[in-house]
Amino acid sequence: MAAGGKAGAIQRALADFDDGGFEQRLASLVAIRSTSQDPGHAADLHAYLDGAIRPWLERMGFTVAIHPNPSPGHGPILHAERIEGAGPTVLTYGHGDTVRGLAEQWSGGRDPWTLRREGDRWYGRGSADNKGQHAVNLMALEAVLAERGGRLGFNLKLVLEMSEEQGSHGLREFVAAHRDALAADVLIASDGPRVQAGTPTLSTGTRGSFHFDLVVDVRPGGVHSGNWGGMTTDPAIVLAHAIAAIADRHGRILVPGWLPAAISPAVRAALAGLDLQAEGGAATIDPGWGEPGLTAAEKVYAWTSFIVLSMLSGRPENPVNAVAPNAIAHCQIRYTVDVEPATFAPALRAHLDAMGFPEVQVVPYGVRMAASRTDPANPWVQWAAASMASSLGRPVQLIPNSGGGLPGDVFIDHLGVPLVLVPHSYNGCKQHGPDEHLLVAPVREGMAAFAGLWWDLGESGVPPHAAAGTVVGATGIEPVTLRV
Ligand SMILES: [Zn+2]
C-alpha cells in the first residue's frame, strides 16, 4: 500500500481534475439555484441536498439523512456519515446555499447559475462560496477511496447546511441536538480565501461578526425643506456625525473597548512577513486605512473592523424636498477572540453619549457568528499542516483565524473539536457580489492537498484520540508559521 499510495491518490485526484471531472461537477452544483436569501428558492435548497449531494455521498458509502431546520423557515441540514470503525473520526462541514444571484449585475454576459470557464477562472454563484470548496474535498475523497480499494481507514461525518448565508439559522440547535452523532476528533473543512491565491493556507478559526443598526428617528414624517430646513434636525447629518465618532476619516476605530488590548507576540510572529496583495481587481488595499501601524494581515486576521453595510435617509430613488424623518445605518463589527462581543453595544452607547449623540439609538442585533480559534499548537493543526506541506512540497501559511466567518464556534462549543480550515478561494473571488468566481490553480492544488489529507488520515501517525479533548481555547494561542 505504501508504494505510491499517497502519491497515487493525489495523482488520481489530479487526473480527475484535469479530465474535467471537477468542472463538470461544479457546473451541475452551480446550476441549482440554491440561494437562501430568496424564499422563492426554498425548493432548490432541498434539491441541492437531495438531488445532487445525497446520491454522490451514497455512492461513496455514506448513510445520508436530510433533517428539517430546527429553526422553521430555514433550509434543511444534511448529516451523512461513513463509519469504518478503525481510525480517527473526522467531521467536515460545508454549505450549499448561496447569496442571491444578482443576475442583472453580472458582466460580460455571464449568468450566475451557469458555470463558465474564462482563462484561469470559473464564474458562477457559489463557485467559491461554498459549492466549489466542498466539492473539491469530496472529489479528493473519491480518489482516496478508489486508491485504497473502497476503504478510507478512518471515519467521516459531514454536515452540509443550507442557511449559512442567513447566519446559519438552526445550525447551533442542530449540532447541540446531535452532539453524540457528530462527535469527532477534528473538524476539517474549507471555506473562504487563502491569504494569497498562490499560498496554501491553514486557518484555525474565524473572525466573528456582530451586527447593529444606528437609528436616528426624530419625527413622524418628512417636513418641507424650505419651510423647515435649517431649524429642524436633519437625521442624516446627525447619523453621519455619529458614524464619524465611531471611526475616523481613515477608518480607525474610536470606540474604547472594541479593540484587542494588543496583538500577542505569537500572532504577530505568525503573520510576520505575510504581505497581502489585492488580487483579482476586487478592491485595493489602502495602506492608510484602518488602525495605524498594523500590517494589512494584522488588520484582517488580528484586529477589529467596523463596516457600514448600508445607510439610508429619505428615498434615494425618488428624492423630495423634505427634511427626512429618520436615518438608519446597518453596521457590522468583525472581531477576533481577543475581544468580548458582549461589551460592544454598551461600549458604543457610552461612547455616543460621551460624544454628544444621545438621540442616536443602537439597536443591538448581536452576534451573528461568534469568533473562534484553535490553538495552532494543537496536534491536529500541526498534523494537518505537515500533511499538506508534504503533499504540496511547499510550506503552508498558518493563520490564527480567517478574516471572514464560518460557524466554527458552533462546533467548538458543542463538540469540542479543533478546527482545521483549508480555504480554496482567494480574496478577489467576489463572493457575495456579481461575477463570483473560483481560480483554477488554487483549486487544483487544494485537490492535491485534500487527497493527501484524506489519505494520511488512514495511515498511522494521526494524533491520538485524546488530542481532541485538549483543544480549543479562545486565548493563549501560540501560532507558528510552519516551514516544513
Ligand atoms: Zn458567503
Short mmCIF file of C-alpha atoms and ligand atoms in Angstrom, two decimals:
data_model
loop_
_atom_site.label_atom_id
_atom_site.label_comp_id
_atom_site.label_asym_id
_atom_site.label_seq_id
_atom_site.Cartn_x
_atom_site.Cartn_y
_atom_site.Cartn_z
CA MET A 1 0.00 0.00 0.00
CA ALA A 2 2.78 2.39 0.84
CA ALA A 3 4.38 2.31 -2.57
CA GLY A 4 2.72 5.11 -4.44
CA GLY A 5 -0.24 5.04 -2.07
CA LYS A 6 -0.45 8.68 -1.15
CA ALA A 7 1.15 9.82 -4.37
CA GLY A 8 -1.23 7.54 -6.21
CA ALA A 9 -4.23 9.09 -4.50
CA ILE A 10 -3.04 12.58 -5.28
CA GLN A 11 -2.33 11.67 -8.89
CA ARG A 12 -5.73 10.08 -9.25
CA ALA A 13 -7.43 13.21 -7.87
CA LEU A 14 -5.47 15.45 -10.18
CA ALA A 15 -6.19 13.24 -13.17
CA ASP A 16 -9.93 13.52 -12.45
CA PHE A 17 -9.49 17.24 -12.14
CA ASP A 18 -7.52 17.59 -15.36
CA ASP A 19 -10.04 15.45 -17.24
CA GLY A 20 -12.74 17.97 -16.44
CA GLY A 21 -14.42 15.96 -13.70
CA PHE A 22 -14.35 18.79 -11.23
CA GLU A 23 -15.59 21.37 -13.72
CA GLN A 24 -18.48 19.12 -14.64
CA ARG A 25 -19.37 18.50 -11.03
CA LEU A 26 -19.18 22.19 -10.16
CA ALA A 27 -21.32 23.13 -13.16
CA SER A 28 -24.05 20.78 -12.00
CA LEU A 29 -23.96 22.20 -8.46
CA VAL A 30 -23.93 25.83 -9.59
CA ALA A 31 -26.93 25.15 -11.85
CA ILE A 32 -29.08 24.55 -8.77
CA ARG A 33 -30.34 27.99 -7.78
CA SER A 34 -29.98 27.32 -4.10
CA THR A 35 -29.97 30.84 -2.72
CA SER A 36 -31.22 31.03 0.85
CA GLN A 37 -31.85 34.76 0.51
CA ASP A 38 -34.94 34.42 -1.66
CA PRO A 39 -37.91 32.46 -0.29
CA GLY A 40 -38.87 31.62 -3.88
CA HIS A 41 -35.94 29.18 -4.00
CA ALA A 42 -36.77 27.12 -0.90
CA ALA A 43 -37.31 24.03 -3.06
CA ASP A 44 -33.83 24.45 -4.56
CA LEU A 45 -32.30 24.29 -1.08
CA HIS A 46 -33.76 20.83 -0.66
CA ALA A 47 -32.95 19.85 -4.25
CA TYR A 48 -29.28 20.64 -3.70
CA LEU A 49 -29.02 18.17 -0.84
CA ASP A 50 -31.41 15.52 -2.03
CA GLY A 51 -30.78 15.60 -5.77
CA ALA A 52 -27.10 16.48 -6.04
CA ILE A 53 -25.29 15.63 -2.82
CA ARG A 54 -27.17 12.62 -1.45
CA PRO A 55 -26.62 10.29 -4.45
CA TRP A 56 -22.98 11.29 -4.66
CA LEU A 57 -22.40 10.52 -0.99
CA GLU A 58 -24.37 7.28 -1.13
CA ARG A 59 -22.19 6.09 -4.00
CA MET A 60 -19.22 6.64 -1.70
CA GLY A 61 -20.82 4.52 1.00
CA PHE A 62 -22.22 7.22 3.25
CA THR A 63 -25.53 6.93 5.03
CA VAL A 64 -27.36 10.18 4.49
CA ALA A 65 -30.13 11.92 6.41
CA ILE A 66 -31.65 15.26 5.50
CA HIS A 67 -33.17 17.00 8.50
CA PRO A 68 -35.58 19.89 8.54
CA ASN A 69 -34.03 23.00 10.04
CA PRO A 70 -34.83 23.30 13.76
CA SER A 71 -35.46 26.97 13.06
CA PRO A 72 -38.64 26.99 10.97
CA GLY A 73 -38.46 28.69 7.60
CA HIS A 74 -34.80 27.93 7.04
CA GLY A 75 -33.09 25.41 4.80
CA PRO A 76 -32.59 21.73 5.63
CA ILE A 77 -29.40 20.27 7.10
CA LEU A 78 -27.74 17.18 5.72
CA HIS A 79 -25.97 14.80 8.06
CA ALA A 80 -24.02 12.00 6.44
CA GLU A 81 -21.58 9.52 7.85
CA ARG A 82 -19.28 6.82 6.68
CA ILE A 83 -18.13 4.72 9.62
CA GLU A 84 -15.49 2.04 9.24
CA GLY A 85 -14.70 1.66 12.92
CA ALA A 86 -10.95 1.87 12.99
CA GLY A 87 -9.04 5.11 12.77
CA PRO A 88 -9.90 8.66 13.77
CA THR A 89 -13.28 10.25 13.26
CA VAL A 90 -13.32 13.42 11.23
CA LEU A 91 -16.15 15.89 10.86
CA THR A 92 -16.36 18.01 7.75
CA TYR A 93 -18.68 20.88 7.00
CA GLY A 94 -19.92 22.96 4.11
CA HIS A 95 -22.89 24.98 2.98
CA GLY A 96 -24.81 24.53 -0.24
CA ASP A 97 -26.82 27.72 -0.06
CA THR A 98 -25.65 30.90 -1.74
CA VAL A 99 -26.40 34.58 -1.59
CA ARG A 100 -28.80 35.98 -4.22
CA GLY A 101 -27.84 35.52 -7.86
CA LEU A 102 -27.93 39.26 -8.68
CA ALA A 103 -28.13 38.17 -12.33
CA GLU A 104 -28.62 41.67 -13.74
CA GLN A 105 -25.32 42.83 -12.24
CA TRP A 106 -23.02 40.19 -13.74
CA SER A 107 -20.80 41.47 -16.53
CA GLY A 108 -19.70 40.10 -19.87
CA GLY A 109 -22.89 38.12 -20.49
CA ARG A 110 -22.21 35.87 -17.51
CA ASP A 111 -25.04 34.15 -15.74
CA PRO A 112 -24.78 33.32 -12.04
CA TRP A 113 -26.31 29.86 -12.47
CA THR A 114 -24.28 28.78 -15.50
CA LEU A 115 -20.68 27.87 -14.75
CA ARG A 116 -18.38 29.42 -17.29
CA ARG A 117 -14.65 28.96 -17.60
CA GLU A 118 -12.73 32.02 -18.72
CA GLY A 119 -8.96 31.61 -18.68
CA ASP A 120 -7.88 30.68 -15.16
CA ARG A 121 -11.34 31.32 -13.65
CA TRP A 122 -14.65 29.58 -13.21
CA TYR A 123 -17.51 32.05 -12.92
CA GLY A 124 -20.72 31.10 -11.16
CA ARG A 125 -22.71 31.82 -8.00
CA GLY A 126 -21.48 29.53 -5.25
CA SER A 127 -18.35 28.56 -7.19
CA ALA A 128 -16.19 29.93 -4.37
CA ASP A 129 -18.76 30.19 -1.58
CA ASN A 130 -19.10 27.31 -0.85
CA LYS A 131 -20.06 24.73 -3.51
CA GLY A 132 -16.67 24.58 -5.18
CA GLN A 133 -14.93 24.21 -1.85
CA HIS A 134 -16.83 21.23 -0.51
CA ALA A 135 -16.90 19.70 -4.00
CA VAL A 136 -13.08 19.73 -4.09
CA ASN A 137 -12.91 17.92 -0.79
CA LEU A 138 -15.47 15.30 -1.75
CA MET A 139 -13.82 14.63 -5.11
CA ALA A 140 -10.49 14.20 -3.36
CA LEU A 141 -12.22 11.76 -1.05
CA GLU A 142 -13.45 9.76 -4.02
CA ALA A 143 -9.91 9.48 -5.30
CA VAL A 144 -8.65 8.20 -1.95
CA LEU A 145 -11.47 5.67 -1.75
CA ALA A 146 -10.60 4.38 -5.20
CA GLU A 147 -6.90 4.24 -4.44
CA ARG A 148 -7.46 2.35 -1.18
CA GLY A 149 -9.81 -0.13 -2.77
CA GLY A 150 -13.05 1.20 -1.32
CA ARG A 151 -11.71 1.83 2.15
CA LEU A 152 -10.73 5.08 3.85
CA GLY A 153 -9.06 3.89 7.01
CA PHE A 154 -10.95 6.47 9.08
CA ASN A 155 -14.50 7.59 9.83
CA LEU A 156 -16.01 10.64 8.22
CA LYS A 157 -19.07 12.66 9.14
CA LEU A 158 -20.42 15.53 7.09
CA VAL A 159 -22.73 18.39 7.95
CA LEU A 160 -23.96 20.41 4.98
CA GLU A 161 -26.27 23.28 5.85
CA MET A 162 -28.46 25.42 3.61
CA SER A 163 -28.86 28.65 5.58
CA GLU A 164 -25.30 29.80 6.12
CA GLU A 165 -25.91 32.96 4.10
CA GLN A 166 -28.62 33.89 6.55
CA GLY A 167 -26.33 33.40 9.53
CA SER A 168 -26.55 29.61 9.89
CA HIS A 169 -30.01 29.66 11.40
CA GLY A 170 -30.71 26.47 13.30
CA LEU A 171 -27.20 25.05 12.98
CA ARG A 172 -26.34 25.57 16.64
CA GLU A 173 -29.54 23.84 17.77
CA PHE A 174 -28.96 21.04 15.27
CA VAL A 175 -25.40 20.38 16.38
CA ALA A 176 -26.38 20.56 20.05
CA ALA A 177 -29.20 18.08 19.49
CA HIS A 178 -26.93 15.70 17.54
CA ARG A 179 -23.92 16.10 19.74
CA ASP A 180 -23.26 12.39 20.13
CA ALA A 181 -23.87 11.54 16.50
CA LEU A 182 -21.49 14.30 15.40
CA ALA A 183 -18.73 13.56 17.90
CA ALA A 184 -15.35 13.67 16.18
CA ASP A 185 -11.66 14.10 16.79
CA VAL A 186 -11.25 17.08 14.49
CA LEU A 187 -13.18 19.29 12.10
CA ILE A 188 -11.56 19.69 8.70
CA ALA A 189 -13.41 21.95 6.28
CA SER A 190 -12.98 24.53 3.55
CA ASP A 191 -14.40 27.99 3.04
CA GLY A 192 -13.20 31.49 2.30
CA PRO A 193 -9.98 32.75 0.75
CA ARG A 194 -6.37 31.77 1.07
CA VAL A 195 -4.20 34.58 2.39
CA GLN A 196 -2.98 34.90 -1.20
CA ALA A 197 -4.06 32.95 -4.20
CA GLY A 198 -0.68 31.28 -4.52
CA THR A 199 -0.19 30.44 -0.84
CA PRO A 200 -1.62 27.26 0.65
CA THR A 201 -3.33 28.37 3.83
CA LEU A 202 -4.47 26.70 7.02
CA SER A 203 -6.65 28.68 9.40
CA THR A 204 -7.56 27.55 12.90
CA GLY A 205 -10.59 29.73 13.50
CA THR A 206 -12.77 32.52 12.24
CA ARG A 207 -13.49 36.15 12.96
CA GLY A 208 -16.86 36.78 14.46
CA SER A 209 -19.45 39.19 13.15
CA PHE A 210 -21.62 41.46 15.26
CA HIS A 211 -24.44 43.44 13.71
CA PHE A 212 -26.31 46.50 14.88
CA ASP A 213 -28.33 49.36 13.50
CA LEU A 214 -27.77 53.02 14.22
CA VAL A 215 -31.09 54.79 14.11
CA VAL A 216 -31.88 58.49 14.26
CA ASP A 217 -35.63 58.91 14.35
CA VAL A 218 -36.69 62.49 15.01
CA ARG A 219 -40.22 62.97 13.68
CA PRO A 220 -43.15 61.01 12.31
CA GLY A 221 -42.75 62.18 8.69
CA GLY A 222 -40.74 64.39 6.34
CA VAL A 223 -41.27 68.14 6.52
CA HIS A 224 -40.90 70.80 3.78
CA SER A 225 -37.20 71.54 3.32
CA GLY A 226 -37.87 75.21 2.51
CA ASN A 227 -40.07 75.90 5.48
CA TRP A 228 -38.23 73.69 7.98
CA GLY A 229 -34.70 73.21 6.66
CA GLY A 230 -32.20 74.98 8.89
CA MET A 231 -34.31 75.00 12.00
CA THR A 232 -35.19 71.37 12.49
CA THR A 233 -32.80 68.46 12.98
CA ASP A 234 -31.66 66.62 9.87
CA PRO A 235 -31.30 62.97 10.93
CA ALA A 236 -28.94 62.14 8.06
CA ILE A 237 -26.46 64.77 9.23
CA VAL A 238 -26.65 63.53 12.81
CA LEU A 239 -26.13 59.96 11.66
CA ALA A 240 -23.14 60.92 9.53
CA HIS A 241 -21.52 62.62 12.53
CA ALA A 242 -22.29 59.67 14.78
CA ILE A 243 -20.56 57.33 12.33
CA ALA A 244 -17.66 59.77 12.21
CA ALA A 245 -17.44 59.46 16.00
CA ILE A 246 -17.20 55.68 15.71
CA ALA A 247 -14.42 55.64 13.14
CA ASP A 248 -12.25 58.48 11.91
CA ARG A 249 -11.89 59.60 8.32
CA HIS A 250 -9.32 56.88 7.74
CA GLY A 251 -11.36 54.06 9.20
CA ARG A 252 -9.59 53.90 12.57
CA ILE A 253 -11.99 52.69 15.25
CA LEU A 254 -12.52 55.24 18.04
CA VAL A 255 -14.79 53.32 20.40
CA PRO A 256 -12.96 52.32 23.60
CA GLY A 257 -13.42 48.64 24.30
CA TRP A 258 -13.86 47.44 20.74
CA LEU A 259 -10.20 46.74 20.12
CA PRO A 260 -7.87 44.00 21.34
CA ALA A 261 -5.58 45.16 24.11
CA ALA A 262 -2.71 44.12 21.88
CA ILE A 263 -1.73 41.65 19.22
CA SER A 264 0.04 38.83 21.01
CA PRO A 265 3.67 38.35 20.07
CA ALA A 266 2.78 34.84 18.86
CA VAL A 267 0.09 36.08 16.47
CA ARG A 268 2.35 38.87 15.31
CA ALA A 269 5.09 36.35 14.64
CA ALA A 270 2.76 34.08 12.70
CA LEU A 271 1.68 36.95 10.48
CA ALA A 272 5.16 38.44 10.10
CA GLY A 273 6.22 38.65 6.50
CA LEU A 274 2.75 37.90 5.22
CA ASP A 275 2.40 40.59 2.58
CA LEU A 276 -1.24 40.59 1.48
CA GLN A 277 -1.90 41.58 -2.11
CA ALA A 278 -5.12 42.93 -3.57
CA GLU A 279 -5.94 40.19 -6.03
CA GLY A 280 -8.48 39.95 -8.78
CA GLY A 281 -9.16 43.66 -9.05
CA ALA A 282 -11.97 43.41 -6.48
CA ALA A 283 -10.62 46.18 -4.25
CA THR A 284 -7.42 47.94 -3.29
CA ILE A 285 -5.50 47.51 -0.05
CA ASP A 286 -5.25 51.09 1.18
CA PRO A 287 -2.21 51.43 3.43
CA GLY A 288 -3.64 54.48 5.19
CA TRP A 289 -6.96 52.79 6.03
CA GLY A 290 -7.69 51.32 9.42
CA GLU A 291 -5.52 51.06 12.51
CA PRO A 292 -2.21 52.87 12.02
CA GLY A 293 0.92 50.83 12.47
CA LEU A 294 -0.62 47.48 11.59
CA THR A 295 0.14 45.46 8.50
CA ALA A 296 -2.76 44.55 6.22
CA ALA A 297 -2.56 40.97 7.50
CA GLU A 298 -2.76 42.14 11.11
CA LYS A 299 -5.78 44.31 10.29
CA VAL A 300 -7.70 41.39 8.82
CA TYR A 301 -6.56 38.46 10.97
CA ALA A 302 -5.76 40.04 14.33
CA TRP A 303 -7.83 43.20 14.77
CA THR A 304 -11.38 44.54 14.92
CA SER A 305 -13.02 46.06 11.82
CA PHE A 306 -16.05 48.34 11.65
CA ILE A 307 -18.05 48.34 8.41
CA VAL A 308 -21.12 50.35 7.40
CA LEU A 309 -23.04 47.80 5.38
CA SER A 310 -25.73 50.23 4.26
CA MET A 311 -27.19 53.61 5.21
CA LEU A 312 -30.40 55.29 4.28
CA SER A 313 -32.30 58.54 4.77
CA GLY A 314 -35.18 59.74 2.63
CA ARG A 315 -35.78 57.93 -0.63
CA PRO A 316 -32.67 57.86 -2.81
CA GLU A 317 -34.70 56.56 -5.74
CA ASN A 318 -37.11 59.49 -5.51
CA PRO A 319 -35.72 62.44 -3.52
CA VAL A 320 -38.27 65.03 -2.45
CA ASN A 321 -37.76 68.49 -0.97
CA ALA A 322 -38.11 67.42 2.61
CA VAL A 323 -36.09 67.12 5.77
CA ALA A 324 -36.24 63.37 6.30
CA PRO A 325 -37.88 61.95 9.39
CA ASN A 326 -35.16 59.43 10.11
CA ALA A 327 -31.87 57.92 9.09
CA ILE A 328 -30.54 54.43 9.59
CA ALA A 329 -27.23 52.68 9.12
CA HIS A 330 -26.81 48.92 9.31
CA CYS A 331 -23.37 48.27 10.73
CA GLN A 332 -21.08 45.35 11.36
CA ILE A 333 -18.13 44.61 13.56
CA ARG A 334 -15.73 41.83 12.58
CA TYR A 335 -13.75 40.71 15.61
CA THR A 336 -11.37 38.07 16.89
CA VAL A 337 -11.49 36.01 20.08
CA ASP A 338 -9.30 38.69 21.65
CA VAL A 339 -12.31 40.91 22.34
CA GLU A 340 -15.59 40.25 24.13
CA PRO A 341 -18.63 40.95 21.93
CA ALA A 342 -20.95 41.36 24.91
CA THR A 343 -19.24 44.69 25.55
CA PHE A 344 -19.75 46.10 22.04
CA ALA A 345 -23.20 47.61 22.47
CA PRO A 346 -22.69 49.06 25.98
CA ALA A 347 -19.34 50.49 24.94
CA LEU A 348 -20.90 52.09 21.88
CA ARG A 349 -23.78 53.53 23.91
CA ALA A 350 -21.38 55.08 26.40
CA HIS A 351 -19.20 56.42 23.59
CA LEU A 352 -22.10 58.00 21.68
CA ASP A 353 -23.41 59.60 24.87
CA ALA A 354 -19.97 60.95 25.69
CA MET A 355 -19.62 62.33 22.17
CA GLY A 356 -22.97 64.11 22.33
CA PHE A 357 -25.24 61.69 20.43
CA PRO A 358 -27.89 60.61 22.94
CA GLU A 359 -30.51 60.64 20.16
CA VAL A 360 -28.68 58.01 18.13
CA GLN A 361 -30.19 54.65 19.04
CA VAL A 362 -28.13 51.49 18.97
CA VAL A 363 -30.33 48.55 18.13
CA PRO A 364 -28.09 45.62 19.02
CA TYR A 365 -28.70 42.74 16.69
CA GLY A 366 -25.92 40.98 18.48
CA VAL A 367 -23.53 38.32 17.37
CA ARG A 368 -24.34 36.71 14.06
CA MET A 369 -21.35 34.43 14.04
CA ALA A 370 -19.07 34.14 17.03
CA ALA A 371 -15.31 34.29 16.74
CA SER A 372 -13.38 31.05 17.13
CA ARG A 373 -9.79 29.99 17.36
CA THR A 374 -7.99 26.73 17.98
CA ASP A 375 -4.55 26.82 19.47
CA PRO A 376 -2.34 26.44 16.41
CA ALA A 377 -0.02 24.31 18.50
CA ASN A 378 -2.83 21.75 18.71
CA PRO A 379 -1.58 18.38 17.45
CA TRP A 380 -4.29 18.16 14.80
CA VAL A 381 -3.39 21.57 13.40
CA GLN A 382 0.26 20.64 13.30
CA TRP A 383 -0.52 17.27 11.76
CA ALA A 384 -2.67 18.82 9.02
CA ALA A 385 -0.10 21.46 8.18
CA ALA A 386 2.60 18.83 7.91
CA SER A 387 0.40 16.61 5.74
CA MET A 388 -0.35 19.49 3.39
CA ALA A 389 3.24 20.61 3.18
CA SER A 390 4.35 17.10 2.31
CA SER A 391 1.61 16.70 -0.31
CA LEU A 392 2.32 20.04 -1.94
CA GLY A 393 6.07 20.12 -1.49
CA ARG A 394 5.98 23.62 -0.12
CA PRO A 395 5.21 25.49 3.07
CA VAL A 396 1.75 26.24 4.37
CA GLN A 397 0.81 29.61 5.84
CA LEU A 398 -0.89 29.13 9.19
CA ILE A 399 -3.18 31.93 10.37
CA PRO A 400 -4.86 32.19 13.79
CA ASN A 401 -8.25 32.75 12.21
CA SER A 402 -9.66 33.63 8.83
CA GLY A 403 -10.92 37.14 8.18
CA GLY A 404 -14.48 36.13 7.49
CA GLY A 405 -16.97 33.95 9.26
CA LEU A 406 -17.90 30.31 9.29
CA PRO A 407 -19.82 28.82 12.16
CA GLY A 408 -16.72 27.27 13.70
CA ASP A 409 -17.78 28.36 17.15
CA VAL A 410 -20.79 26.05 16.95
CA PHE A 411 -18.55 23.02 16.51
CA ILE A 412 -16.10 24.19 19.16
CA ASP A 413 -18.83 24.90 21.70
CA HIS A 414 -20.84 21.72 21.28
CA LEU A 415 -18.32 19.18 20.04
CA GLY A 416 -15.02 20.48 21.38
CA VAL A 417 -13.27 19.74 18.12
CA PRO A 418 -10.16 21.55 16.95
CA LEU A 419 -10.68 23.48 13.71
CA VAL A 420 -8.59 22.86 10.63
CA LEU A 421 -9.84 25.19 7.90
CA VAL A 422 -8.23 24.96 4.49
CA PRO A 423 -9.60 27.62 2.14
CA HIS A 424 -9.52 27.05 -1.62
CA SER A 425 -10.50 30.52 -2.86
CA TYR A 426 -8.81 33.95 -2.88
CA ASN A 427 -9.81 37.42 -1.79
CA GLY A 428 -10.54 38.63 -5.33
CA CYS A 429 -13.24 35.99 -5.87
CA LYS A 430 -16.15 38.47 -5.48
CA GLN A 431 -18.19 36.09 -3.39
CA HIS A 432 -21.46 37.78 -2.35
CA GLY A 433 -21.27 40.14 -5.33
CA PRO A 434 -21.71 39.76 -9.08
CA ASP A 435 -19.01 37.84 -11.00
CA GLU A 436 -18.20 35.39 -8.21
CA HIS A 437 -15.50 33.02 -9.41
CA LEU A 438 -13.03 30.37 -8.42
CA LEU A 439 -9.41 30.25 -9.55
CA VAL A 440 -8.32 27.05 -11.22
CA ALA A 441 -4.77 26.76 -9.85
CA PRO A 442 -5.53 27.03 -6.10
CA VAL A 443 -8.39 24.58 -6.52
CA ARG A 444 -6.19 22.10 -8.30
CA GLU A 445 -3.66 22.43 -5.50
CA GLY A 446 -6.45 22.12 -2.93
CA MET A 447 -7.48 18.88 -4.60
CA ALA A 448 -3.97 17.54 -4.10
CA ALA A 449 -3.87 18.81 -0.52
CA PHE A 450 -7.14 17.07 0.36
CA ALA A 451 -6.28 13.84 -1.39
CA GLY A 452 -3.16 13.87 0.79
CA LEU A 453 -5.07 14.78 3.96
CA TRP A 454 -7.72 12.11 3.42
CA TRP A 455 -5.01 9.60 2.63
CA ASP A 456 -2.89 10.44 5.67
CA LEU A 457 -5.92 10.13 7.96
CA GLY A 458 -5.98 6.44 7.16
CA GLU A 459 -2.29 5.99 7.95
CA SER A 460 -0.53 5.76 11.27
CA GLY A 461 0.75 8.98 12.73
CA VAL A 462 -2.51 10.78 13.29
CA PRO A 463 -2.79 12.48 16.68
CA PRO A 464 -4.07 10.20 19.41
CA HIS A 465 -7.73 10.26 20.30
CA ALA A 466 -7.10 12.26 23.47
CA ALA A 467 -5.69 15.14 21.48
CA ALA A 468 -9.15 16.26 20.59
CA GLY A 469 -10.08 16.95 24.16
CA THR A 470 -7.22 19.27 24.88
CA VAL A 471 -8.09 21.84 22.39
CA VAL A 472 -9.65 24.79 21.95
CA GLY A 473 -9.02 27.97 23.63
CA ALA A 474 -10.10 31.41 22.96
CA THR A 475 -6.88 32.61 24.47
CA GLY A 476 -3.29 31.64 24.98
CA ILE A 477 -2.67 30.85 21.37
CA GLU A 478 0.78 30.39 20.06
CA PRO A 479 0.59 30.40 16.30
CA VAL A 480 3.56 29.31 14.34
CA THR A 481 4.32 29.64 10.70
CA LEU A 482 5.29 26.24 9.51
CA ARG A 483 8.26 25.85 7.27
CA VAL A 484 8.11 22.15 6.82
ZN ZN B 1 -20.95 33.50 1.93
#
